Short mmCIF file of C-alpha atoms in Angstrom, two decimals:
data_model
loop_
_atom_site.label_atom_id
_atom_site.label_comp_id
_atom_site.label_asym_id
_atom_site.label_seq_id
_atom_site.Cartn_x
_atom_site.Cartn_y
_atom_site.Cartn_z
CA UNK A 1 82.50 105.20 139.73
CA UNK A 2 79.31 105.37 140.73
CA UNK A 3 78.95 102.84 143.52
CA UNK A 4 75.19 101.43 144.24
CA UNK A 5 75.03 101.42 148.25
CA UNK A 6 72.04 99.94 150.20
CA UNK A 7 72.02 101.49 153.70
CA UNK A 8 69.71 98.98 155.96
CA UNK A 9 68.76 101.40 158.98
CA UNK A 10 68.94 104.38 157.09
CA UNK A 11 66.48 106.42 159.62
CA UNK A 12 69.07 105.69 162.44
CA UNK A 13 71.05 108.39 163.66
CA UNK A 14 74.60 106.23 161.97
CA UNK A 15 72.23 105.35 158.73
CA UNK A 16 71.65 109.13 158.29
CA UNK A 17 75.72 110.30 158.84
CA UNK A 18 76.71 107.85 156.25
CA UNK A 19 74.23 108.95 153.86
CA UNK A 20 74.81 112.38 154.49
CA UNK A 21 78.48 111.72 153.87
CA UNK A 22 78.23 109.67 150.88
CA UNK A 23 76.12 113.12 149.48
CA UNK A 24 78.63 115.44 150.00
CA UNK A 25 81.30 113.00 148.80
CA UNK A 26 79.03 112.00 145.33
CA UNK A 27 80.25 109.20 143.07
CA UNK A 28 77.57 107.27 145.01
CA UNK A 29 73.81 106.18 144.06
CA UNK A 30 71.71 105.08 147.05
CA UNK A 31 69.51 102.13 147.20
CA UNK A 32 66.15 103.19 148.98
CA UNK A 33 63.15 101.73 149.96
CA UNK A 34 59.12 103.10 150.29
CA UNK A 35 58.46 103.21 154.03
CA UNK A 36 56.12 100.15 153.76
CA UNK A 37 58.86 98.00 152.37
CA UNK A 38 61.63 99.16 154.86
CA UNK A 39 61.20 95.91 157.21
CA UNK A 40 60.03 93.29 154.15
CA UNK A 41 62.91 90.79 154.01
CA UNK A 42 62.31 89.78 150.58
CA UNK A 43 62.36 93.73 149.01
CA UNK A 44 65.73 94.49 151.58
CA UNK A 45 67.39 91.32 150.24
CA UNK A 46 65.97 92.57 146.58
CA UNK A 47 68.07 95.74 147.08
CA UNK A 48 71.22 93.74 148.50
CA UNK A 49 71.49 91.98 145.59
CA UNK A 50 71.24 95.16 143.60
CA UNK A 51 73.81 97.15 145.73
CA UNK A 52 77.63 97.31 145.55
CA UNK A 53 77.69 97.15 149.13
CA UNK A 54 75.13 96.97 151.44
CA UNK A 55 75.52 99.03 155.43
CA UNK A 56 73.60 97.59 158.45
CA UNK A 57 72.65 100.60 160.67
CA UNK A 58 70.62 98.39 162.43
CA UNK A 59 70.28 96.99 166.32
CA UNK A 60 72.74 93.54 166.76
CA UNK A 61 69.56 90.99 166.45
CA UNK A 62 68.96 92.62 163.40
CA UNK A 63 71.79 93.03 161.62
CA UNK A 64 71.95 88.89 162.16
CA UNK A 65 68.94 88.36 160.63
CA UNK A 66 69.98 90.56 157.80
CA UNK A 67 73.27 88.95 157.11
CA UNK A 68 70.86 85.54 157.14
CA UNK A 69 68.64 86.72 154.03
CA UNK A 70 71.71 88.56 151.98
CA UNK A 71 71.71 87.36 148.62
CA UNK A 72 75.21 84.53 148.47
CA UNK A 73 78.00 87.48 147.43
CA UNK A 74 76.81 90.24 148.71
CA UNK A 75 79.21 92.35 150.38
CA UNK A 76 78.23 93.92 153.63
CA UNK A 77 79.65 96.10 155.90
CA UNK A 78 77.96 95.91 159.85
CA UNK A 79 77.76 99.29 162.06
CA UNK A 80 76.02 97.51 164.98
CA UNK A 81 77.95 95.21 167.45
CA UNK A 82 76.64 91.94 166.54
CA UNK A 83 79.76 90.95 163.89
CA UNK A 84 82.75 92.87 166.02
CA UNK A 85 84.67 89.73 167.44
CA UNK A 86 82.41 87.00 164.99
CA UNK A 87 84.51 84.28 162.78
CA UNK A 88 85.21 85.43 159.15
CA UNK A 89 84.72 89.15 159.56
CA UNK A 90 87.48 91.76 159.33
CA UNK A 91 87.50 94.28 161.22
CA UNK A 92 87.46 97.65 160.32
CA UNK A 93 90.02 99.51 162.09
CA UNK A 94 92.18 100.41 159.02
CA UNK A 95 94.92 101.86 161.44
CA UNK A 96 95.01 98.47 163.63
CA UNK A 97 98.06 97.42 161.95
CA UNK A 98 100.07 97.00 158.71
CA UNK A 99 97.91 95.24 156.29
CA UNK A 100 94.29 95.97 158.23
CA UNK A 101 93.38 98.38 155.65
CA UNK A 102 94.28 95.93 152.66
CA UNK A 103 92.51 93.37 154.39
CA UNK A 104 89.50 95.39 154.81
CA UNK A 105 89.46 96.20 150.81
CA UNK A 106 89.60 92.64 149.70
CA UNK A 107 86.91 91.61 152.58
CA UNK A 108 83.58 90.45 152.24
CA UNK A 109 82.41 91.41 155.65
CA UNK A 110 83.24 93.53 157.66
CA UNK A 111 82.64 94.87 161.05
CA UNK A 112 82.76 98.55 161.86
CA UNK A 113 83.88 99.11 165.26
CA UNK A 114 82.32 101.39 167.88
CA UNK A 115 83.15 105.11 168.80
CA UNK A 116 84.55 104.29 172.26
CA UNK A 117 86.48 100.89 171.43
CA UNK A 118 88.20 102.93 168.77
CA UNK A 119 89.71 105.32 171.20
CA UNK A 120 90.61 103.10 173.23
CA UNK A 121 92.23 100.57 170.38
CA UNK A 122 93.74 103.67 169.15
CA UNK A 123 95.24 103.84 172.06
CA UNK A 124 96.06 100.29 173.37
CA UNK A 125 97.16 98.27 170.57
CA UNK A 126 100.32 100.18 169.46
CA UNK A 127 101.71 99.73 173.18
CA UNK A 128 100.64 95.67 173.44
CA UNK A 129 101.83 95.41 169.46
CA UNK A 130 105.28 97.07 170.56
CA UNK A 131 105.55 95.41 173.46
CA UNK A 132 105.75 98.50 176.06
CA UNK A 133 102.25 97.15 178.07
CA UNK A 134 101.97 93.45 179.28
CA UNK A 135 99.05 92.14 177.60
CA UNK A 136 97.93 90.82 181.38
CA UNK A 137 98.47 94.60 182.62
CA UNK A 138 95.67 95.65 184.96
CA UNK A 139 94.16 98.26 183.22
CA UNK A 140 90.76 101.09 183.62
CA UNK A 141 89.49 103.29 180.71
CA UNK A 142 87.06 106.20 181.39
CA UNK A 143 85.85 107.89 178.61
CA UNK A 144 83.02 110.98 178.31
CA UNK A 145 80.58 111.06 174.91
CA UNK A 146 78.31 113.26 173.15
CA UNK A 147 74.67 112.21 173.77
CA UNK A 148 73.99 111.34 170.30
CA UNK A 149 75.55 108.21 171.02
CA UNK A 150 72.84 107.13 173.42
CA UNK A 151 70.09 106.37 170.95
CA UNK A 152 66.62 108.22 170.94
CA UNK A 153 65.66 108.08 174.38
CA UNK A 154 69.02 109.59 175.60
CA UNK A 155 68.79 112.25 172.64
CA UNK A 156 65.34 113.31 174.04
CA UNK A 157 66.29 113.48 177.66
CA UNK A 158 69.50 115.68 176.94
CA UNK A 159 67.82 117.67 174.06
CA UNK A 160 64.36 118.56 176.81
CA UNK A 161 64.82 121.60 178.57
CA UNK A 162 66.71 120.26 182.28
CA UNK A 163 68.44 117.15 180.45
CA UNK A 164 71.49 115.85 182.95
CA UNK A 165 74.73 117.86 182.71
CA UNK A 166 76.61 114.79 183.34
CA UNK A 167 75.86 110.84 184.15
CA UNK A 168 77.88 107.64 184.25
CA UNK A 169 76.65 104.83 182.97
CA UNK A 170 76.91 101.08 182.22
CA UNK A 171 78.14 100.25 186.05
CA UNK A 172 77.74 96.86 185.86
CA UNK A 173 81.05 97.08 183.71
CA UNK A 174 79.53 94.93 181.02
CA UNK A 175 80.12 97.53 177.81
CA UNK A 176 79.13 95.98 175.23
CA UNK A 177 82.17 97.73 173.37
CA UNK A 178 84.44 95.51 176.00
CA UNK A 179 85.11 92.31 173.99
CA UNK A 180 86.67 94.08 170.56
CA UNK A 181 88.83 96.62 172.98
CA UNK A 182 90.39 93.07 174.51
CA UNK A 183 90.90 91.86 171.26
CA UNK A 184 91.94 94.18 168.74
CA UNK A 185 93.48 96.52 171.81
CA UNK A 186 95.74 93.30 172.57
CA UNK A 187 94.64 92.47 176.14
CA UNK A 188 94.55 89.42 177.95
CA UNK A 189 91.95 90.67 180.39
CA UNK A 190 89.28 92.95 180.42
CA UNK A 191 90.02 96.64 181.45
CA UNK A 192 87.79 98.49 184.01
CA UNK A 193 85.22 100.78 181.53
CA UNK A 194 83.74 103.42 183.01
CA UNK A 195 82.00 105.48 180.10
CA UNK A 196 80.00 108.76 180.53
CA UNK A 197 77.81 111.07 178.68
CA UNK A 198 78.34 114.88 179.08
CA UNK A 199 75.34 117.45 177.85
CA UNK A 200 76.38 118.14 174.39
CA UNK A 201 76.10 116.57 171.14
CA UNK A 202 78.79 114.77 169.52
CA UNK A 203 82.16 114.99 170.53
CA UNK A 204 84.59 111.84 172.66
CA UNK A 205 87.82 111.36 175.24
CA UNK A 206 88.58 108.27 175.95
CA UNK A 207 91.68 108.26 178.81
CA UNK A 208 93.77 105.30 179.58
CA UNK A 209 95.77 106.23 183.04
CA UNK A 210 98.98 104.11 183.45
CA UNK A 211 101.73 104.12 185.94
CA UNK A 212 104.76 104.54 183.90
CA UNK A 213 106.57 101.81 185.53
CA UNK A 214 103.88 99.24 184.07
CA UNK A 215 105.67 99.97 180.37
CA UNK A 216 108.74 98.91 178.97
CA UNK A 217 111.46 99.34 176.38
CA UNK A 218 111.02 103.52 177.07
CA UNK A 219 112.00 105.60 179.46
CA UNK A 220 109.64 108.53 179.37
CA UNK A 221 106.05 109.86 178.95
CA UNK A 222 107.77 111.66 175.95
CA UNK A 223 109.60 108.60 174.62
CA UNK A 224 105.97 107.59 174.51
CA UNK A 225 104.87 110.06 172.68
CA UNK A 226 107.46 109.23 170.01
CA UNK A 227 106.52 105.04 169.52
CA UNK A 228 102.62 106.89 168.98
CA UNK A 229 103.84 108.90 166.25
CA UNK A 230 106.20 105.83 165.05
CA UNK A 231 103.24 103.83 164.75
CA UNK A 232 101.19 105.82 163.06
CA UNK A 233 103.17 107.43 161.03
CA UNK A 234 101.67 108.00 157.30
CA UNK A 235 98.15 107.59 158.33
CA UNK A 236 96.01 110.19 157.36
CA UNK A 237 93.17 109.94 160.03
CA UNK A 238 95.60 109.61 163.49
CA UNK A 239 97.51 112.06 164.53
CA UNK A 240 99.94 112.10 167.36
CA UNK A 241 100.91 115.29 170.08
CA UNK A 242 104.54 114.56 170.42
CA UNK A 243 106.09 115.47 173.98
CA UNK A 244 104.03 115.63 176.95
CA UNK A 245 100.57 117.67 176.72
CA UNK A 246 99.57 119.94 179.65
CA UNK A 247 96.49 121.87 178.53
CA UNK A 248 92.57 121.12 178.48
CA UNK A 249 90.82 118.79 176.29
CA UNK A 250 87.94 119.81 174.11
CA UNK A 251 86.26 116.78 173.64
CA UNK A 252 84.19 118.64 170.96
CA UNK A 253 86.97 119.71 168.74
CA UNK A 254 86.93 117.29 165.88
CA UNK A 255 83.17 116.96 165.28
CA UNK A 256 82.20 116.48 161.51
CA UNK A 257 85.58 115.12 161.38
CA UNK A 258 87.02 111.59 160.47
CA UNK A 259 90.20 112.25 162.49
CA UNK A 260 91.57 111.23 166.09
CA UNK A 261 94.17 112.65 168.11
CA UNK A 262 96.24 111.00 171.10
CA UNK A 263 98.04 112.82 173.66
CA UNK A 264 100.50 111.97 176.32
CA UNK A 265 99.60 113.71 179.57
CA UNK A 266 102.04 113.27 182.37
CA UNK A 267 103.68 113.78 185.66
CA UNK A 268 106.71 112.07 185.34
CA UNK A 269 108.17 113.12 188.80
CA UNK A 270 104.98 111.18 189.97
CA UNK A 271 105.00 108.35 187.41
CA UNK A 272 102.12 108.51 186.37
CA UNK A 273 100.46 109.27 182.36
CA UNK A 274 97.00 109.51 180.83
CA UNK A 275 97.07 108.27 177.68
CA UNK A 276 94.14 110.43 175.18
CA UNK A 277 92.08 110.07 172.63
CA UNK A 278 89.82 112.53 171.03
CA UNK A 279 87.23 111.55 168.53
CA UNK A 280 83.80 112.37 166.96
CA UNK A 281 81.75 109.63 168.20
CA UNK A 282 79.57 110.10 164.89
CA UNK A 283 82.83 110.76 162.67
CA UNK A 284 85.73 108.55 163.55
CA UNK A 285 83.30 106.25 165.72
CA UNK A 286 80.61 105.75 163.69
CA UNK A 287 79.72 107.38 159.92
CA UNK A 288 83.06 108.44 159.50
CA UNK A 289 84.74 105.40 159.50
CA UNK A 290 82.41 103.35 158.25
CA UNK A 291 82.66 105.81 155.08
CA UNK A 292 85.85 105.28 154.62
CA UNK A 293 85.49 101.70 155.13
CA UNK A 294 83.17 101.66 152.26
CA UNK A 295 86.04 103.14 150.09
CA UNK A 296 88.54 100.89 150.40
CA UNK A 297 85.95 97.86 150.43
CA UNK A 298 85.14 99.80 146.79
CA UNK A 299 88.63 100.31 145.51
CA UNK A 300 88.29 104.45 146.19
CA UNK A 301 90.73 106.48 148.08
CA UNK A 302 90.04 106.39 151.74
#
């Protein structure tokens, strides 16, 4: 198959993984435009029509007005945040649950969801869907990210000679990757977010520390371990460190990679757990997943 794909953004930093992706992969014929037609709404809804599937790489008010001029049938799948938690999109987790990836190939829209909600889904959702976390359980994330997250100006000021070693950011606790991590992570209330950007490239940890005694139905940080790999099981993207983990974390060490792993790190004596995940921000949390979210939203293997 030779699948016609219109990438709307294609300059942007996800625009140019997916493409670069969808190169390497082949079987796929990209829809371009000449620079001075890149922002004309009647030559991008031109090549919507034409495409298979059309990918919004593009900022949220954007991406609305580009779902607004799609030709009636066009298929779209949406990088940016605007369409995360919106009526009638799917969202493209395929892991979520039993039947998210199916729903995902028989969609018309859907959502692909950000680097650092994914982590944290990844992590949340299997202990709310199993009922080990209350769904009202006070909860804090912190998470650390390549810089080519950021967007251009954050790119530039880590890429110029003296660029930050480390910052926090977005301490108003307003993410905007909060509202999908309360819904598709299973939460009743919003957790405290507390991302960060290190001085490298590409490359995410997202941590969830728990108290052991806020989960039920196990018994151990290694019991834990076990209802991760449960869940998961027969996926081919997450993969699960059974037993507790008591090493370092490279959060570089799955770039170019559509994988994520979770670990179980733990002082049981104490009662206490961080609960991992390690990600490409660009792979698993951005061009990588929206790949294969193009693939099952084809028919292909994903």
């Amino acid at each position: 198959m030779n699948a016609r794909i219109f990438i709307d953004g294609q300059a942007g930093t996800t625009g140019l993984g997916i493409a670069q992706r969808l190169e390497a992969d082949g079987g796929f014929s990209l829809i371009t435009l000449p620079e001075t037609s890149r922002k004309s709404p009647e030559a991008r809804a031109e090549a919507m029509g034409r495409a298979d599937l059309t990918v919004l790489c593009l900022p949220d008010d954007a991406a609305r007005e580009a779902v607004a001029i799609a030709p009636q049938g066009t298929r779209i799948l949406d990088a940016s945040t605007a369409h995360r938690v919106a009526p009638g999109w799917v969202y493209g987790f395929a892991e979520l649950m039993p039947g998210q990836a199916e729903m995902i190939a028989q969609a018309e829209r859907v959502a692909n969801p950000g680097c650092y909600a994914t982590g944290a889904i990844a992590l949340l959702r299997p202990l709310t869907a199993l009922g080990l976390l209350a769904a009202e359980a006070p909860l804090s994330i912190n998470a650390v990210s390549g810089y080519s997250g950021g967007g251009k100006t954050m790119i530039a000021d880590h890429e110029a000679q003296g660029g930050p070693a480390f910052e926090l950011y977005a301490l108003g606790l307003k993410h905007k990757h909060l509202p999908e991590i309360v819904r598709y992570g299973g939460l009743a209330r919003a957790p405290i977010f507390v991302p960060s950007v290190g001085h490298f490239a590409q490359g995410m940890l997202v941590c969830v520390p728990l108290h052991l005694g806020q989960l039920s139905k196990v018994g151990s940080a290694a019991q834990l371990a076990e209802a991760y790999a449960d869940y998961y099981a027969g996926t081919e993207t997450i993969s699960v460190h059974r037993g507790i983990w008591g090493g370092n974390l490279d959060p570089q060490a799955l770039n170019n990679t559509n994988r994520l792993e979770i670990f179980i790190c733990a002082n049981e004596t104490a009662g206490q757990a961080v609960l991992v995940a390690r990600l490409d921000n660009l792979g698993k949390g951005a061009s990588g997943a929206a790949v294969q979210n193009m693939k099952l939203m084809l028919g292909l293997v994903a």
